[in-house]
Coordinates of C-alpha atoms and ligand atoms in Angstrom, one line a residue:
X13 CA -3.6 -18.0 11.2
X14 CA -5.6 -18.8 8.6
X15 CA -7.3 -16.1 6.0
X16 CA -10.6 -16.5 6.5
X17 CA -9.2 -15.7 10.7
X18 CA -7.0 -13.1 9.0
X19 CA -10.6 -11.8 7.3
X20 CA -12.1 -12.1 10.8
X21 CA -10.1 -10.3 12.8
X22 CA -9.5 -7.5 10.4
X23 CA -13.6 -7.2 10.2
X24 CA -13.4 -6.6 13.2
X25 CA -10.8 -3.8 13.5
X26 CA -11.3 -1.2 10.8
X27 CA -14.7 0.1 9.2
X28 CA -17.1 -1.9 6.5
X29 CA -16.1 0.4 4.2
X30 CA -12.4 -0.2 4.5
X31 CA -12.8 -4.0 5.0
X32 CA -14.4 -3.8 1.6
X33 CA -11.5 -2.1 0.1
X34 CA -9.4 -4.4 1.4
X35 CA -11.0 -7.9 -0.3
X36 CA -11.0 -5.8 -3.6
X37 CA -7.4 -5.0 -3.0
X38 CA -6.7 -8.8 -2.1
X39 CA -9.0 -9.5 -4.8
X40 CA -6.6 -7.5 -7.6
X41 CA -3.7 -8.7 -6.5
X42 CA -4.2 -12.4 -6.5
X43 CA -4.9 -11.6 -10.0
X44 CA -2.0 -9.7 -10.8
X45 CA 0.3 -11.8 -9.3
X46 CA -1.1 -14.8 -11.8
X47 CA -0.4 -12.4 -14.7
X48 CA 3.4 -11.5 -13.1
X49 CA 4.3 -14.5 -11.8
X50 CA 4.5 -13.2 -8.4
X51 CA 3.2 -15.9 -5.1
X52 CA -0.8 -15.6 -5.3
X53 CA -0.8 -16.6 -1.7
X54 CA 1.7 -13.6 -0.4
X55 CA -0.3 -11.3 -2.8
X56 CA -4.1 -12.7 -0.9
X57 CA -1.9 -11.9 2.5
X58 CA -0.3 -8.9 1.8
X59 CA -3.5 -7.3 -0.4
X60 CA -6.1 -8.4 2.9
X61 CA -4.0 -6.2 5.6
X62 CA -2.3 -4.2 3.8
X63 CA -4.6 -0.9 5.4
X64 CA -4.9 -3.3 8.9
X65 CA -3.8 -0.2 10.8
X66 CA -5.9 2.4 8.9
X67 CA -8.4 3.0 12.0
X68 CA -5.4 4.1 14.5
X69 CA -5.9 7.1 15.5
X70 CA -2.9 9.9 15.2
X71 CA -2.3 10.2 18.6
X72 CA -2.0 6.2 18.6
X73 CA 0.1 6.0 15.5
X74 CA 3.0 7.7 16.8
X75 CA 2.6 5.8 20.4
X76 CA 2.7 2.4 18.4
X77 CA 5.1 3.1 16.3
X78 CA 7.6 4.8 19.5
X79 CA 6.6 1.4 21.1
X80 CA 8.1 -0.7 18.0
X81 CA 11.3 2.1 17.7
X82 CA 10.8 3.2 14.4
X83 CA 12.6 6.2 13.6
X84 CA 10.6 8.4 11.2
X85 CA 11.8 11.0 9.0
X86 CA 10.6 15.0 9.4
X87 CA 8.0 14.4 6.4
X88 CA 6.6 11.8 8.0
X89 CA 6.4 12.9 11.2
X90 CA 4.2 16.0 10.0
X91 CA 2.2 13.3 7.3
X92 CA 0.0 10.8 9.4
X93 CA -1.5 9.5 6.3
X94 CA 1.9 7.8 5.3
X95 CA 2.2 6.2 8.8
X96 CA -0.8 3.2 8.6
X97 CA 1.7 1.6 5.9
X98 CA 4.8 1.1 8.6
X99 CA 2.5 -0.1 11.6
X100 CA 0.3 -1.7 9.1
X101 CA 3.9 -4.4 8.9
X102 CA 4.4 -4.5 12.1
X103 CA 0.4 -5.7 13.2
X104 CA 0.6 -7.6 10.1
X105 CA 3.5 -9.7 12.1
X106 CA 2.3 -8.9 15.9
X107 CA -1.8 -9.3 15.6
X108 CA -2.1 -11.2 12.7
X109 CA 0.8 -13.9 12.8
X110 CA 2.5 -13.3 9.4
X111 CA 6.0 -13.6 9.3
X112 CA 6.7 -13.6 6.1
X113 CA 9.8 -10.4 5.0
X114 CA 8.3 -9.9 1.4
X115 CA 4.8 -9.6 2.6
X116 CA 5.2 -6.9 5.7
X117 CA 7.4 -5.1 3.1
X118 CA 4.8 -4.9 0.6
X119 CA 2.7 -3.5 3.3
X120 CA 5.3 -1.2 4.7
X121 CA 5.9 0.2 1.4
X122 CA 2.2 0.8 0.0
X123 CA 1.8 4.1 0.4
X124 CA 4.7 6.0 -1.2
X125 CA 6.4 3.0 -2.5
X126 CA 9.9 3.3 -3.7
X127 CA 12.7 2.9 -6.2
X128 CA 13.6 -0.5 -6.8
X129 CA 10.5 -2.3 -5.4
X130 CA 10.2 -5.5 -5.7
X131 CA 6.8 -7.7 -7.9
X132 CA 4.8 -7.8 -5.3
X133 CA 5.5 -4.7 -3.6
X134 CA 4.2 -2.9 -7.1
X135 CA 1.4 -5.1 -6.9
X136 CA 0.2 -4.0 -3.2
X137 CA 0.6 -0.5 -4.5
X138 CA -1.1 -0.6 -7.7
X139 CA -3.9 -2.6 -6.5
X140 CA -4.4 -0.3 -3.8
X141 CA -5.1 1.9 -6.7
X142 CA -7.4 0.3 -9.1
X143 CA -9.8 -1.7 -7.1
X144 CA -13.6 -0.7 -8.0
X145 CA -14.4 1.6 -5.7
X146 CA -12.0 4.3 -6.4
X147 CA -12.5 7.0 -8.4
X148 CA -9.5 9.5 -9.9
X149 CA -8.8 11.2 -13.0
X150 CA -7.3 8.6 -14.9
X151 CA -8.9 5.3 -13.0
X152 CA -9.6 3.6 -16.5
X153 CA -6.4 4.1 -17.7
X154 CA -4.8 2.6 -14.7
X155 CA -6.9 -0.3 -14.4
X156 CA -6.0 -1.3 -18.1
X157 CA -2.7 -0.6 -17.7
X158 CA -2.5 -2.6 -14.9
X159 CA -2.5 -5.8 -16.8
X160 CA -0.8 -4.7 -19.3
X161 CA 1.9 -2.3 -18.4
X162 CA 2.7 -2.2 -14.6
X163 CA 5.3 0.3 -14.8
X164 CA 3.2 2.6 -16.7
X165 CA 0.4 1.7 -14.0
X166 CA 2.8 2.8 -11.4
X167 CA 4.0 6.3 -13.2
X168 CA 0.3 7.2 -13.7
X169 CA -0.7 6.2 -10.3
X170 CA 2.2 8.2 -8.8
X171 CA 1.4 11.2 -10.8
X172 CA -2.3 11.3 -9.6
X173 CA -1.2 11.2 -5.8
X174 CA 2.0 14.0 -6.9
X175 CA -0.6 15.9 -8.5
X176 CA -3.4 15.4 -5.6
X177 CA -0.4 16.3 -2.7
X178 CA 0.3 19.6 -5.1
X179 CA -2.8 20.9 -5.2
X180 CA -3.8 20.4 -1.7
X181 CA -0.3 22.2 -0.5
X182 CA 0.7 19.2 1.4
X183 CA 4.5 17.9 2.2
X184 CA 5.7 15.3 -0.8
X185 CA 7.4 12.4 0.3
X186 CA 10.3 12.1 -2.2
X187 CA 9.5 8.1 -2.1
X188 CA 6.6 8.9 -4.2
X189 CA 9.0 10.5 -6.9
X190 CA 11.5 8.2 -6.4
X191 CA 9.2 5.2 -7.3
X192 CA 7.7 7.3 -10.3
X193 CA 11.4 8.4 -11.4
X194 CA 12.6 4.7 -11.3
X195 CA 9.4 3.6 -13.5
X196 CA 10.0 6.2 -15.7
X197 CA 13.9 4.9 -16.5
X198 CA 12.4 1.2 -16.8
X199 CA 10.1 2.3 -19.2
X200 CA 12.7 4.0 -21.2
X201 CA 15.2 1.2 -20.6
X202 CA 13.0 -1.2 -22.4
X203 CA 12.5 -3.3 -19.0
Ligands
FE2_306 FE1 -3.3 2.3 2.9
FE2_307 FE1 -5.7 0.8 0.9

């Protein structure tokens, strides 16, 4: 499939609004996989369907996801907001062709994300972040730091959702803190 069919189909399966946000996600990290030397072309893929399961409904979440036997964990079980990212791979691979490992995996992971990810898994998740229409405490400072400090992008973008999840009294996935903690540490390792 090609991505303007990619573009198509998606158009067709989640709202205007969210289609937007998904070209200004592809749209940021075709750019910051020029400046990290990650593939532009996995980045285009990966930022374009990255939310392609947003518009399932709950009930039909855990049905899809029963139907491709993943095995969630109690947090996630009680957190439908995490569970778009993990069918989000899988109809990245069933609906929409792609194949590709690093790509559903940068999809799977975009939500919490995780220790050790790799280029263009931070990319999905930052850029998931900073495209234009979003609006947090600290949007500015991510968007800059995007360019030129992605791990610092990552630890502020972290702390926002921590702080967000906090305040609403909501179950934290410890992948969020895990991706902040290992940020942190490459930070102060000088990496
Ligand atoms: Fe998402
Ligand atoms: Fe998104």
């Amino acid at each position: 499939m090609t991505i303007d069919e990619m573009k198509e189909k998606l158009r067709q399966t989640i709202s205007p609004e969210r289609f937007r946000h998904s070209e200004e996600v592809m749209n940021e990290a075709v750019k910051l996989a020029g400046l990290y030397n990650a593939d532009v072309e996995k980045a285009r893929i990966a930022g374009l369907l990255h939310d392609c399961a947003k518009s399932t409904g709950k009930d039909e979440l855990y049905e899809e996801l029963e139907k491709y036997h993943v095995v969630l964990d109690d947090i996630q079980k009680k957190t439908p907001v995490l569970l778009h990212s993990i069918l989000g791979s899988f109809y990245a691979k069933e609906h929409y062709g792609v194949e590709d490992r690093e790509i559903l995996d940068a999809i799977y992971w975009h939500t919490t994300g995780k220790a050790g990810m790799t280029m263009l898994e931070k990319i999905i998740f930052i850029a998931d972040y900073i495209e234009s229409g979003r609006n947090f405490e600290g949007v500015e400072e991510a968007r800059k730091l995007a360019y030129t400090d992605i791990e610092k992008c990552i630890v502020l973008c972290c702390n926002s959702t921590i702080r967000y999840i906090l305040q609403k009294g909501r179950l934290l996935h410890p992948y969020i803190i895990e991706a902040r903690n290992d940020a942190l540490m490459r930070i102060e390792a000088g990496s």
